[in-house]
């Protein structure tokens, strides 16, 4: 990026609002977003004007430009109050993304306010980051146990060989169970969290009410833990900043739940997909026993957040080949930027490992995922992927990779389901159905997993009752 601190845009230069923009979210984008990124780049260069659900924004496509936007916090702001179109009342009142952007939490703060909020998160997450601490050890053991229980439930339902959706039957319930454990969420809140959070994450016309419902649930959780503190993230956030109100803490839990469930969950599924589809570089790192490198390579090939949250220009600035005016919204595209890294790593002039850790799966710059959260997220992904590979002697896709259904959206490109035909390793897990708990028995993790799976199958994308695609996939 070439930033001219004292330069001004040409008087006759086009503004974002004056340009004819084409909608980004089209049928072609659903099928092959990479081709859309390439076409936009060929037409406009590394920054292109697009329509996002009817609102014009700049889509940043080049790796150099994307990283500059992410790292220059003083020029590219996260606070939605910098957005000129919003300040001038030019956004549709029912714009599906607006409700999420107006949740004031750490991700949408700048400067000292943002740094203070990150310090609170770092302090609260530190006990879970340290594998030698009781909290850290217990969380790691819990993730592995939940993963084993979910694979065991597949065995109990379908035998040692059969068909499964590793999205609805493994990854989604696993991440929701981990969220419940980490947040100290009472079991009674589980179904509400499942329904409201996933409706909100899928967007669409119900995204506004779903966001409000999810925020309400997390605010109630904050109040619950304020009255009954425990060894959980919610309580530790309150300990790190006792001045947080229930509403403020609810917004922070909301943000963490989005990242933990959607972003980390997509990274699990994307890593499994790259392994199953035969990505050569991913499989090489897996064969070498480098599960962390396997995750890095999968994130490079298919980042969990395709187009990152908006930044807003603090002043007029030249970006790529266009002038971005003060208050314009830009969306840095990790998926498009990674195409630059993949092209570089495939060059005969450059080693194949040069770019694996330069992926933007966790963001970059001042607003990247905090180090403690990145380590925890990496641990969860590595454990979730590793337990599948440990327990499955064989797994293959039941749909061609180019026919897998993706959740269509402006930010996340995530699989709706990951259908496989599997065979468990001999003796890996017992293949018997556990006895149901009696009415006086306390809820167990296995019982919670079963209840969660029932809800997911009924309500979630990829659920057996909602999606005919599961029938095509053999599920």
Short mmCIF file of N, CA and C in Angstrom, two decimals, residues 11-87:
data_model
loop_
_atom_site.label_atom_id
_atom_site.label_comp_id
_atom_site.label_asym_id
_atom_site.label_seq_id
_atom_site.Cartn_x
_atom_site.Cartn_y
_atom_site.Cartn_z
N UNK A 11 -9.67 15.97 -7.51
CA UNK A 11 -11.03 16.52 -7.37
C UNK A 11 -12.04 15.74 -8.18
N UNK A 12 -11.60 15.20 -9.32
CA UNK A 12 -12.54 14.46 -10.16
C UNK A 12 -12.47 12.95 -9.93
N UNK A 13 -11.75 12.55 -8.88
CA UNK A 13 -11.63 11.12 -8.60
C UNK A 13 -12.96 10.53 -8.16
N UNK A 14 -13.29 9.32 -8.60
CA UNK A 14 -14.58 8.73 -8.23
C UNK A 14 -14.63 8.37 -6.75
N UNK A 15 -15.77 8.53 -6.16
CA UNK A 15 -15.99 8.10 -4.78
C UNK A 15 -16.68 6.74 -4.80
N UNK A 16 -16.62 6.07 -3.67
CA UNK A 16 -17.22 4.73 -3.60
C UNK A 16 -18.70 4.78 -3.95
N UNK A 17 -19.39 5.79 -3.43
CA UNK A 17 -20.82 5.88 -3.68
C UNK A 17 -21.18 6.18 -5.12
N UNK A 18 -20.21 6.73 -5.89
CA UNK A 18 -20.51 7.08 -7.29
C UNK A 18 -20.19 5.96 -8.26
N UNK A 19 -19.51 4.92 -7.78
CA UNK A 19 -19.10 3.83 -8.67
C UNK A 19 -20.21 2.81 -8.84
N UNK A 20 -20.36 2.27 -10.05
CA UNK A 20 -21.29 1.14 -10.22
C UNK A 20 -20.66 -0.11 -9.62
N UNK A 21 -21.28 -0.65 -8.61
CA UNK A 21 -20.71 -1.83 -7.95
C UNK A 21 -21.55 -3.05 -8.26
N UNK A 22 -20.87 -4.17 -8.38
CA UNK A 22 -21.58 -5.43 -8.60
C UNK A 22 -21.71 -6.16 -7.28
N UNK A 23 -22.79 -6.87 -7.07
CA UNK A 23 -22.96 -7.60 -5.80
C UNK A 23 -21.91 -8.70 -5.65
N UNK A 24 -21.37 -8.82 -4.45
CA UNK A 24 -20.37 -9.86 -4.20
C UNK A 24 -21.01 -11.22 -4.02
N UNK A 25 -22.11 -11.26 -3.27
CA UNK A 25 -22.71 -12.54 -2.90
C UNK A 25 -23.67 -13.01 -3.98
N UNK A 26 -23.13 -13.69 -4.96
CA UNK A 26 -23.90 -14.20 -6.08
C UNK A 26 -23.80 -15.72 -6.11
N UNK A 27 -24.55 -16.33 -7.00
CA UNK A 27 -24.47 -17.78 -7.16
C UNK A 27 -23.06 -18.19 -7.58
N UNK A 28 -22.42 -17.38 -8.41
CA UNK A 28 -21.05 -17.67 -8.83
C UNK A 28 -20.08 -17.62 -7.66
N UNK A 29 -20.29 -16.68 -6.75
CA UNK A 29 -19.44 -16.57 -5.58
C UNK A 29 -19.62 -17.79 -4.68
N UNK A 30 -20.85 -18.26 -4.53
CA UNK A 30 -21.11 -19.45 -3.72
C UNK A 30 -20.34 -20.65 -4.24
N UNK A 31 -20.32 -20.79 -5.57
CA UNK A 31 -19.69 -21.95 -6.18
C UNK A 31 -18.17 -21.85 -6.17
N UNK A 32 -17.64 -20.67 -6.54
CA UNK A 32 -16.19 -20.52 -6.70
C UNK A 32 -15.78 -19.10 -6.35
N UNK A 33 -15.63 -18.78 -5.06
CA UNK A 33 -15.25 -17.41 -4.70
C UNK A 33 -13.88 -17.02 -5.23
N UNK A 34 -12.99 -18.00 -5.36
CA UNK A 34 -11.66 -17.70 -5.87
C UNK A 34 -11.70 -17.09 -7.26
N UNK A 35 -12.58 -17.61 -8.11
CA UNK A 35 -12.71 -17.07 -9.46
C UNK A 35 -13.23 -15.64 -9.42
N UNK A 36 -14.12 -15.35 -8.47
CA UNK A 36 -14.65 -13.98 -8.34
C UNK A 36 -13.55 -13.04 -7.89
N UNK A 37 -12.74 -13.47 -6.92
CA UNK A 37 -11.63 -12.62 -6.47
C UNK A 37 -10.67 -12.33 -7.63
N UNK A 38 -10.38 -13.35 -8.42
CA UNK A 38 -9.45 -13.16 -9.54
C UNK A 38 -10.02 -12.19 -10.57
N UNK A 39 -11.30 -12.33 -10.85
CA UNK A 39 -11.92 -11.43 -11.83
C UNK A 39 -11.94 -9.99 -11.33
N UNK A 40 -12.29 -9.81 -10.05
CA UNK A 40 -12.29 -8.46 -9.49
C UNK A 40 -10.89 -7.86 -9.51
N UNK A 41 -9.91 -8.66 -9.21
CA UNK A 41 -8.54 -8.15 -9.20
C UNK A 41 -8.07 -7.81 -10.61
N UNK A 42 -8.46 -8.63 -11.57
CA UNK A 42 -8.10 -8.32 -12.95
C UNK A 42 -8.75 -7.05 -13.45
N UNK A 43 -9.92 -6.72 -12.94
CA UNK A 43 -10.64 -5.53 -13.38
C UNK A 43 -10.18 -4.28 -12.64
N UNK A 44 -10.01 -4.37 -11.30
CA UNK A 44 -9.77 -3.18 -10.49
C UNK A 44 -8.39 -3.11 -9.87
N UNK A 45 -7.65 -4.22 -9.82
CA UNK A 45 -6.41 -4.24 -9.06
C UNK A 45 -6.64 -4.80 -7.67
N UNK A 46 -5.76 -4.50 -6.72
CA UNK A 46 -5.84 -5.14 -5.41
C UNK A 46 -6.95 -4.63 -4.50
N UNK A 47 -7.69 -3.61 -4.92
CA UNK A 47 -8.83 -3.10 -4.15
C UNK A 47 -9.99 -2.88 -5.11
N UNK A 48 -11.16 -3.46 -4.78
CA UNK A 48 -12.29 -3.41 -5.71
C UNK A 48 -13.54 -2.94 -5.01
N UNK A 49 -14.38 -2.16 -5.70
CA UNK A 49 -15.68 -1.79 -5.12
C UNK A 49 -16.69 -2.91 -5.34
N UNK A 50 -17.40 -3.29 -4.27
CA UNK A 50 -18.41 -4.34 -4.40
C UNK A 50 -19.65 -3.92 -3.61
N UNK A 51 -20.76 -4.55 -3.94
CA UNK A 51 -21.98 -4.37 -3.17
C UNK A 51 -22.15 -5.52 -2.20
N UNK A 52 -22.29 -5.20 -0.94
CA UNK A 52 -22.44 -6.22 0.10
C UNK A 52 -23.84 -6.13 0.68
N UNK A 53 -24.70 -7.03 0.21
CA UNK A 53 -26.11 -7.01 0.63
C UNK A 53 -26.72 -5.63 0.42
N UNK A 54 -26.35 -5.02 -0.72
CA UNK A 54 -26.92 -3.72 -1.11
C UNK A 54 -26.14 -2.52 -0.65
N UNK A 55 -25.05 -2.70 0.11
CA UNK A 55 -24.25 -1.58 0.62
C UNK A 55 -22.88 -1.60 -0.05
N UNK A 56 -22.43 -0.48 -0.65
CA UNK A 56 -21.11 -0.46 -1.29
C UNK A 56 -19.98 -0.41 -0.28
N UNK A 57 -18.97 -1.26 -0.49
CA UNK A 57 -17.77 -1.28 0.35
C UNK A 57 -16.57 -1.57 -0.55
N UNK A 58 -15.39 -1.30 -0.04
CA UNK A 58 -14.16 -1.67 -0.74
C UNK A 58 -13.73 -3.06 -0.28
N UNK A 59 -13.50 -3.97 -1.21
CA UNK A 59 -12.98 -5.29 -0.89
C UNK A 59 -11.48 -5.29 -1.20
N UNK A 60 -10.66 -5.55 -0.17
CA UNK A 60 -9.21 -5.50 -0.32
C UNK A 60 -8.73 -6.91 -0.64
N UNK A 61 -8.08 -7.07 -1.79
CA UNK A 61 -7.77 -8.39 -2.33
C UNK A 61 -6.30 -8.77 -2.24
N UNK A 62 -5.39 -7.80 -2.29
CA UNK A 62 -3.96 -8.09 -2.31
C UNK A 62 -3.40 -8.31 -0.92
N UNK A 63 -2.47 -9.26 -0.77
CA UNK A 63 -1.90 -9.57 0.53
C UNK A 63 -1.20 -8.35 1.14
N UNK A 64 -0.44 -7.62 0.34
CA UNK A 64 0.26 -6.44 0.85
C UNK A 64 -0.73 -5.42 1.36
N UNK A 65 -1.79 -5.17 0.60
CA UNK A 65 -2.79 -4.18 1.01
C UNK A 65 -3.59 -4.66 2.22
N UNK A 66 -3.93 -5.94 2.25
CA UNK A 66 -4.68 -6.47 3.38
C UNK A 66 -3.88 -6.34 4.67
N UNK A 67 -2.61 -6.74 4.66
CA UNK A 67 -1.81 -6.67 5.88
C UNK A 67 -1.57 -5.23 6.32
N UNK A 68 -1.46 -4.32 5.37
CA UNK A 68 -1.30 -2.91 5.75
C UNK A 68 -2.55 -2.39 6.44
N UNK A 69 -3.71 -2.73 5.92
CA UNK A 69 -4.96 -2.31 6.56
C UNK A 69 -5.06 -2.90 7.96
N UNK A 70 -4.70 -4.17 8.12
CA UNK A 70 -4.83 -4.82 9.42
C UNK A 70 -3.85 -4.27 10.45
N UNK A 71 -2.69 -3.83 9.99
CA UNK A 71 -1.63 -3.45 10.93
C UNK A 71 -1.57 -1.95 11.22
N UNK A 72 -2.20 -1.13 10.40
CA UNK A 72 -2.13 0.32 10.60
C UNK A 72 -3.41 0.78 11.31
N UNK A 73 -3.41 0.63 12.63
CA UNK A 73 -4.61 0.92 13.40
C UNK A 73 -4.95 2.40 13.40
N UNK A 74 -3.94 3.27 13.32
CA UNK A 74 -4.21 4.70 13.38
C UNK A 74 -4.94 5.19 12.13
N UNK A 75 -4.76 4.50 11.01
CA UNK A 75 -5.41 4.91 9.77
C UNK A 75 -6.69 4.13 9.50
N UNK A 76 -6.69 2.85 9.87
CA UNK A 76 -7.85 1.99 9.59
C UNK A 76 -8.51 1.62 10.91
N UNK A 77 -9.64 2.23 11.18
CA UNK A 77 -10.30 2.14 12.47
C UNK A 77 -11.33 1.03 12.51
N UNK A 78 -11.58 0.49 13.73
CA UNK A 78 -12.57 -0.57 13.89
C UNK A 78 -13.90 -0.05 14.46
N UNK A 79 -13.87 1.10 15.07
CA UNK A 79 -15.07 1.66 15.69
C UNK A 79 -16.08 2.05 14.61
N UNK A 80 -17.28 1.47 14.70
CA UNK A 80 -18.30 1.69 13.66
C UNK A 80 -18.72 3.15 13.57
N UNK A 81 -18.43 3.94 14.59
CA UNK A 81 -18.81 5.35 14.54
C UNK A 81 -18.01 6.13 13.50
N UNK A 82 -16.93 5.53 12.98
CA UNK A 82 -16.18 6.16 11.90
C UNK A 82 -16.84 5.97 10.54
N UNK A 83 -17.82 5.08 10.46
CA UNK A 83 -18.42 4.75 9.16
C UNK A 83 -19.34 5.89 8.72
N UNK A 84 -18.95 6.55 7.64
CA UNK A 84 -19.67 7.73 7.18
C UNK A 84 -21.08 7.40 6.73
N UNK A 85 -21.27 6.31 6.02
CA UNK A 85 -22.59 5.94 5.53
C UNK A 85 -23.56 5.73 6.70
N UNK A 86 -23.08 5.15 7.79
CA UNK A 86 -23.94 4.95 8.96
C UNK A 86 -24.24 6.29 9.62
N UNK A 87 -23.20 7.13 9.77
CA UNK A 87 -23.41 8.43 10.42
C UNK A 87 -24.39 9.31 9.65
#
